XYZ file of C-alpha atoms in Angstrom:
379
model
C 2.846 -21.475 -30.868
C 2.318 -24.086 -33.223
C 5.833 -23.890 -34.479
C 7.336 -23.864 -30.896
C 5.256 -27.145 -30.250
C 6.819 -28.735 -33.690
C 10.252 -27.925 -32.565
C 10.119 -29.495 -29.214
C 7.990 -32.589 -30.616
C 11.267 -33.196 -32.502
C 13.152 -33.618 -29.361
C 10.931 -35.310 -26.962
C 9.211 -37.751 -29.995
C 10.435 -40.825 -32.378
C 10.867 -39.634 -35.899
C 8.191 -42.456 -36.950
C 5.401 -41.638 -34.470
C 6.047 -37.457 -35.000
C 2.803 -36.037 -37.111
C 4.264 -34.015 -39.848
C 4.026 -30.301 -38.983
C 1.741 -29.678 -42.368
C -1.417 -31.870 -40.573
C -0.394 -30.162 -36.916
C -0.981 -26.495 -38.979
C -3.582 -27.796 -40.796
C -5.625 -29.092 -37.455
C -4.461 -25.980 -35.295
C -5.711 -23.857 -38.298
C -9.445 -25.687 -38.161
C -9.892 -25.966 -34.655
C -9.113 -21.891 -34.771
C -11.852 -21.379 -37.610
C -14.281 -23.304 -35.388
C -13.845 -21.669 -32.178
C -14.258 -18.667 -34.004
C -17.724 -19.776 -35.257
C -18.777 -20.860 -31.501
C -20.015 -18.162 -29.308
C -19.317 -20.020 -26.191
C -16.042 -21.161 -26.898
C -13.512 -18.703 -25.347
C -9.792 -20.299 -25.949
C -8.663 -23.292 -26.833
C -5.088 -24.344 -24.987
C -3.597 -27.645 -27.556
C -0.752 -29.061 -24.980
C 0.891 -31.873 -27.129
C -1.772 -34.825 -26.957
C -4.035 -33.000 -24.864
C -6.099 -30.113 -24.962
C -8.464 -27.536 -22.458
C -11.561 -26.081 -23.817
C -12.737 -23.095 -21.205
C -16.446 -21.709 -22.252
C -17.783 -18.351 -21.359
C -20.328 -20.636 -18.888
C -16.842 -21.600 -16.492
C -15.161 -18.468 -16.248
C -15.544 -16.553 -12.924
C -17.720 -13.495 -13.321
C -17.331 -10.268 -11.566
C -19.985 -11.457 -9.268
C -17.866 -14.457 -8.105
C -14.826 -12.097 -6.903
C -15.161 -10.597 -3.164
C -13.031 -7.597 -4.043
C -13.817 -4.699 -6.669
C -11.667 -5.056 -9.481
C -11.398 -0.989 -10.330
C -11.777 -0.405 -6.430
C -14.464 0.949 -4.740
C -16.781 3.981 -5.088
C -14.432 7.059 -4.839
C -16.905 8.596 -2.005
C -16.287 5.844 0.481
C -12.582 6.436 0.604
C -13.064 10.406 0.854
C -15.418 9.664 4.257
C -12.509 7.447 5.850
C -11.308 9.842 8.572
C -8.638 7.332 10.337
C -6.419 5.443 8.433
C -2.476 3.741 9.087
C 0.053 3.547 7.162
C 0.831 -0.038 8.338
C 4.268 -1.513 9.416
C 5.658 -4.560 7.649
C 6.870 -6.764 9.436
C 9.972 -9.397 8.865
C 10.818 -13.027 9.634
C 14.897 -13.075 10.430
C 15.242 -14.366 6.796
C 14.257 -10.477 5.854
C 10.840 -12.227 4.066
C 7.411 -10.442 5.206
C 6.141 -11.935 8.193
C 2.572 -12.400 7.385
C 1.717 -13.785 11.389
C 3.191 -10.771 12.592
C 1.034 -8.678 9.837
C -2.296 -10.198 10.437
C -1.829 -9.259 14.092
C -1.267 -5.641 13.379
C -3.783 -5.609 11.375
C -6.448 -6.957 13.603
C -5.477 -4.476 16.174
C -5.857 -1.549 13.735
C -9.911 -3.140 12.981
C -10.299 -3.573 17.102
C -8.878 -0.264 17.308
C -11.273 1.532 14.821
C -9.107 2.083 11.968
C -11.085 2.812 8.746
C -8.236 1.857 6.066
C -4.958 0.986 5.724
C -2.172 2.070 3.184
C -0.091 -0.926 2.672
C 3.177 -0.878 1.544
C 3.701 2.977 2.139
C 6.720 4.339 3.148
C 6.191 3.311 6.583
C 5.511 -0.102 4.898
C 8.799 0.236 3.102
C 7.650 -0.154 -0.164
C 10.536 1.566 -1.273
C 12.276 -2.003 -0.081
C 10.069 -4.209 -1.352
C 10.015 -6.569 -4.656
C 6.910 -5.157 -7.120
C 6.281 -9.086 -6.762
C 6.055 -8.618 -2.510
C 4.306 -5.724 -2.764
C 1.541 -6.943 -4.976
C 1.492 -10.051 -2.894
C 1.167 -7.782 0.087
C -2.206 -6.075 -1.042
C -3.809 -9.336 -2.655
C -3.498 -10.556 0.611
C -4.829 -7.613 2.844
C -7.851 -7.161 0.456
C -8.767 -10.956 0.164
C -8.402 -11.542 4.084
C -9.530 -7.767 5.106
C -11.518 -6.318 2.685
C -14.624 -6.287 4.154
C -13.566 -4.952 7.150
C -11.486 -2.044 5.977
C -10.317 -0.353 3.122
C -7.383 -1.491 1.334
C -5.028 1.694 -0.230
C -2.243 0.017 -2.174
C 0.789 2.472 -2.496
C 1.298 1.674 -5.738
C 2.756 4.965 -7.374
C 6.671 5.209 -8.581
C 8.876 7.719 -10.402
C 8.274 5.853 -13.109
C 4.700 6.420 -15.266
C 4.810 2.973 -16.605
C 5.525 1.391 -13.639
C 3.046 3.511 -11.641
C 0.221 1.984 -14.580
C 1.199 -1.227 -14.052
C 1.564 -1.621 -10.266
C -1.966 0.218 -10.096
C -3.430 -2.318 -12.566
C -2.434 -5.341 -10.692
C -3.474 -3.875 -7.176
C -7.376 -2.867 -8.577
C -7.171 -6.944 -9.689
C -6.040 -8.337 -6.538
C -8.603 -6.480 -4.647
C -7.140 -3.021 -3.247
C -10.089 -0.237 -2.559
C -7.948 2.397 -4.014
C -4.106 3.777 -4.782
C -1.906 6.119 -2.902
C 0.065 8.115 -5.980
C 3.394 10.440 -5.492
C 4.454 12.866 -8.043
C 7.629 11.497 -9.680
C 11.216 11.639 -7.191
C 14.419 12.204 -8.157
C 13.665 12.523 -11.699
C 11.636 15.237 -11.500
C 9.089 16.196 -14.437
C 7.214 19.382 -15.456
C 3.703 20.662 -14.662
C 2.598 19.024 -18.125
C 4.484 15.970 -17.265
C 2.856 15.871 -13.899
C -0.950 15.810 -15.307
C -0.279 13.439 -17.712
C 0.734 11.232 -15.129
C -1.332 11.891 -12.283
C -4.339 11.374 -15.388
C -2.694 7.972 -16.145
C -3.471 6.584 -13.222
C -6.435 7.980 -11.848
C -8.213 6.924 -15.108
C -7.522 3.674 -13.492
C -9.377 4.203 -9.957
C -10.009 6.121 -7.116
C -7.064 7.488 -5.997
C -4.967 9.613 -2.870
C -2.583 12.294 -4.463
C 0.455 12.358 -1.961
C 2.357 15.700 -1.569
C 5.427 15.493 0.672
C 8.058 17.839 -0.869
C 10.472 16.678 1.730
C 10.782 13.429 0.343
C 10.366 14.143 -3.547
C 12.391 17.552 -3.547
C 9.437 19.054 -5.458
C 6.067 20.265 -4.237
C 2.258 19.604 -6.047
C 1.060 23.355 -6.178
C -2.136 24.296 -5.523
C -2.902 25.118 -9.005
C -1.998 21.320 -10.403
C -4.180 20.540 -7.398
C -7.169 21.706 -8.271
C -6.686 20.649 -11.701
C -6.609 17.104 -10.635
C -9.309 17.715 -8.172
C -11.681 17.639 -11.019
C -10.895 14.183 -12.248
C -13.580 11.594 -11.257
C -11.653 9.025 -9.231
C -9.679 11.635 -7.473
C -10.469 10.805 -3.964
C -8.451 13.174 -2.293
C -5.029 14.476 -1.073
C -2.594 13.595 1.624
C -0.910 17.053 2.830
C 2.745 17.245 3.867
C 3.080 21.216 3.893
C 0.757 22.055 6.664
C -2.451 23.088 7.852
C -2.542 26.318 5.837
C -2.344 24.316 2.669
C -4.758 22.154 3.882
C -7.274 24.744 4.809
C -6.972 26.425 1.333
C -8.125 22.912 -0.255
C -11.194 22.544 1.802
C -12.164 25.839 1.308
C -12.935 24.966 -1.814
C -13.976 21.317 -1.408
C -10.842 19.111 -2.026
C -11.110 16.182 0.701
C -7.818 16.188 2.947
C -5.737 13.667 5.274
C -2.690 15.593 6.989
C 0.421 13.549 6.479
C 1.956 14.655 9.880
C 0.623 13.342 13.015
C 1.839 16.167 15.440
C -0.663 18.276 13.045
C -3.927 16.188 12.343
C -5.447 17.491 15.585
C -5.648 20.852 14.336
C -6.095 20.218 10.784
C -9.009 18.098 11.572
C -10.958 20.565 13.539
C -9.084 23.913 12.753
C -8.284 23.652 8.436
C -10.950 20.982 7.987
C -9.405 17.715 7.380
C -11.105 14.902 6.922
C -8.446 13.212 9.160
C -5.163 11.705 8.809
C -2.910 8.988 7.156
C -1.063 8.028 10.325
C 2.217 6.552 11.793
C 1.377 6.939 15.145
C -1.889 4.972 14.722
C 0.193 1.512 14.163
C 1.002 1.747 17.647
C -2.158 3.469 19.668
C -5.073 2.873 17.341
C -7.652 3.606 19.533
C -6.357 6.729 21.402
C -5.539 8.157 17.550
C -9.718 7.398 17.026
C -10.352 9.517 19.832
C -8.634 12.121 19.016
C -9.942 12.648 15.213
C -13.800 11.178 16.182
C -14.713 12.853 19.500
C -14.274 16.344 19.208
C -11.551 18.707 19.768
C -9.033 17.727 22.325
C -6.519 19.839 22.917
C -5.307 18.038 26.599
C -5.340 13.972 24.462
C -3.016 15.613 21.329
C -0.657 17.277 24.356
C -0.101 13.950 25.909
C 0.648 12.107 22.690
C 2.809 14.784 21.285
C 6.156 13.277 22.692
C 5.412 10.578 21.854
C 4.610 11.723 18.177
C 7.668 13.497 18.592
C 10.061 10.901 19.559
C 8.613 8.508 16.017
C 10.066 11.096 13.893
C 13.557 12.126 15.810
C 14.836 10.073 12.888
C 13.444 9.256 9.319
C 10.147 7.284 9.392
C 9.844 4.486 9.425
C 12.896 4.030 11.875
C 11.198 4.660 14.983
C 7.931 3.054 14.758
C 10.027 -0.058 13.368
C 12.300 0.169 17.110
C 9.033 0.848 18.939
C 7.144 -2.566 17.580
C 10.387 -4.380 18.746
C 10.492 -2.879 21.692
C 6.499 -3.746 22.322
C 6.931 -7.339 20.963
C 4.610 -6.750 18.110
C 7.234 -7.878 15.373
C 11.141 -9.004 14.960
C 14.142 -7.146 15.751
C 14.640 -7.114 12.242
C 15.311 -3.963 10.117
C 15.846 -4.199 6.123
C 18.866 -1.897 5.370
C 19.376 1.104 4.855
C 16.887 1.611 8.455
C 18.709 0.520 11.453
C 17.215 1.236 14.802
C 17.549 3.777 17.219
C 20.660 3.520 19.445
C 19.968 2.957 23.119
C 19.375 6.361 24.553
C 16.931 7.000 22.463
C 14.559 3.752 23.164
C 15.081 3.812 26.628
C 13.364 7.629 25.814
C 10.771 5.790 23.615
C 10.028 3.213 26.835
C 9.433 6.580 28.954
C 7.140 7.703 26.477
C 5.457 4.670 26.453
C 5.034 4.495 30.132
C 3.601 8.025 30.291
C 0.414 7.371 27.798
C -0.522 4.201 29.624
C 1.611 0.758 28.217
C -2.098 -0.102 27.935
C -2.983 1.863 25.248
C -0.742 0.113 22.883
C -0.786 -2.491 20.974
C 0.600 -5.958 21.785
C 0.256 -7.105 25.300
C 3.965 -8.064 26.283
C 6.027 -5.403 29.074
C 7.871 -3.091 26.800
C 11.623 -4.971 26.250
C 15.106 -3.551 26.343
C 15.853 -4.527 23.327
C 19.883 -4.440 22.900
C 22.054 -3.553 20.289
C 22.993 -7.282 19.550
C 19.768 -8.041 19.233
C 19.171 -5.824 16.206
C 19.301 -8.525 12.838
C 20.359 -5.744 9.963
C 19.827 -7.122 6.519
C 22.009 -6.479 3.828
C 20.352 -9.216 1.276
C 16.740 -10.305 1.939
């Protein structure tokens, strides 16, 4: 550092007035061997002429920071029965749309929502920046965190990125991580403990299974192996109820990953609950179904509707549905575009048939057309 400083001195400074760089080492060398000596002296910043002292006494202490900074105790994530995987939203300019947000978001809390997994697949992660993602949590946790838990999908395919995403979400604030097994390329069963182990030594943590998406399944026997780390919180179940029922048989806390399941693997394979799509748009009526007891008739009459979010690839249907309900932009970051017109004015059906009330947003449901669609090719 000091020989950086030296070097641009002799740019920016007259030859006469420049200190020779002997004296600059020799103060830079003695103001080191005395903050050394002082206990309360923590760094020492020398910016040409000037210079910062910080002490011990005026840094922020864990007791000054609203959020927990390894997240929070792995048993209060394990107890959350309802949580959304929350839309993003955009601005035309394809940049997150943080109004928009904050309003989904509320609705979740007034809806009873107990968490939220933010930047998900349904949050389109897979789009965003590491930089938009991060800034994504920081900003749920610090405006939301005492109202619900904040799950930062922070795995990747990638170990080291996987480490470091995780890192920076437990300092911004985020509860807990959602982790995948690696995609595309694939690893071994040795290659998926050690990297399943590298990140929940970092903090609670959901293990994701959803073979469909990452081409190769977590078995129950690397399962249960990772069941017995201490920030495991649980796992989010792709493959069924039968699956899911073999887990809590022997105590491994479960969310179903599909929504036209989480009836019955709530009260039939005992699930905890659900991660949920369909819970961005009909918050409370998902609460009832997972908090009141068995109801066969309430999971009937949402079933189309379930049905009709996943005719194509989440998150491409919930994304049509919030523009169709006013809730966010027309905008869809390629490769998602929305569905074509049959197929919303089906989605407006289904929306009249559970009650236009039981959504969120208060707007009549639009008909949205093509041209109104912004597709984003650069964002």
């Amino acid at each position: 550092r000091v020989d950086t400083m030296a070097s641009a001195m002799t740019l920016t400074t007259p030859r006469a007035s420049m200190p020779k760089p002997s004296r600059l080492v020799s103060r830079a060398s003695s103001r080191a061997t005395s903050m050394s000596s002082s206990p309360h002296v923590a760094v020492r910043a020398i910016r040409g002429r000037f210079s910062k002292v910080a002490t011990r006494a005026s840094m922020s202490t864990p007791s000054d920071w609203t959020c927990p900074m390894c997240g929070c105790d792995v048993e209060e994530i394990r107890s959350k029965r309802l949580i959304t995987a929350i839309k993003t939203p955009y601005l035309a300019s394809g940049k997150v749309d943080l109004f928009a947000y904050d309003a989904l978001v509320e609705a979740q809390i007034a809806g009873g929502v107990e968490g939220l997994i933010v930047g998900g697949t349904t949050g389109e992660g897979q789009l965003m920046s590491w930089d938009e993602h991060i800034m994504l949590i920081a900003h749920t946790a610090q405006r939301y965190g005492g109202r619900i838990k904040v799950i930062g999908n922070t795995g990747s395919n990638s170990t080291r990125e996987a480490v470091h995403a995780t890192q920076q979400g437990f300092a911004v604030g985020m509860d807990a991580s959602l982790q995948i097994n690696p995609y595309y390329g694939k690893t071994s069963r040795a290659g998926l403990m050690e990297h399943f182990e590298a990140v929940l030594d970092l903090g609670p943590a959901i293990v994701y299974n959803v073979p469909a998406r990452t081409s190769q399944d977590i078995t129950p026997e690397i399962m249960f192996e990772l069941a017995k780390h201490k920030n495991f919180a649980g796992v989010k179940e792709c493959e069924g109820n039968a699956r899911i029922k073999q887990y809590t048989d022997k105590g491994v806390v479960c969310w179903s990953g599909n929504d036209d399941e989480c009836h019955d693997a709530r009260y039939d394979a005992g699930a905890v609950g659900v991660i949920s799509v369909t819970s961005n748009l009909v918050p409370e009526l998902m609460r009832e179904l997972l908090f009141d007891g068995p109801n066969p008739e309430l999971r009937d009459r949402l079933a189309p509707l379930m049905n009709w979010l996943f005719a194509e690839p989440n998150p491409i249907g919930l994304n049509t549905a919030c523009a169709m309900l006013g809730v966010s932009k027309p905008v869809f970051r390629l490769p998602y575009v929305p569905y074509a017109a049959p197929l919303r004015a089906q989605g407006a059906a289904h929306i009249a048939a559970v009650g236009r009330e039981h959504f969120i947003g208060s707007d009549p449901v639009r008909d949205v057309r093509d041209e109104d669609f912004i597709l984003l090719r650069d964002w």
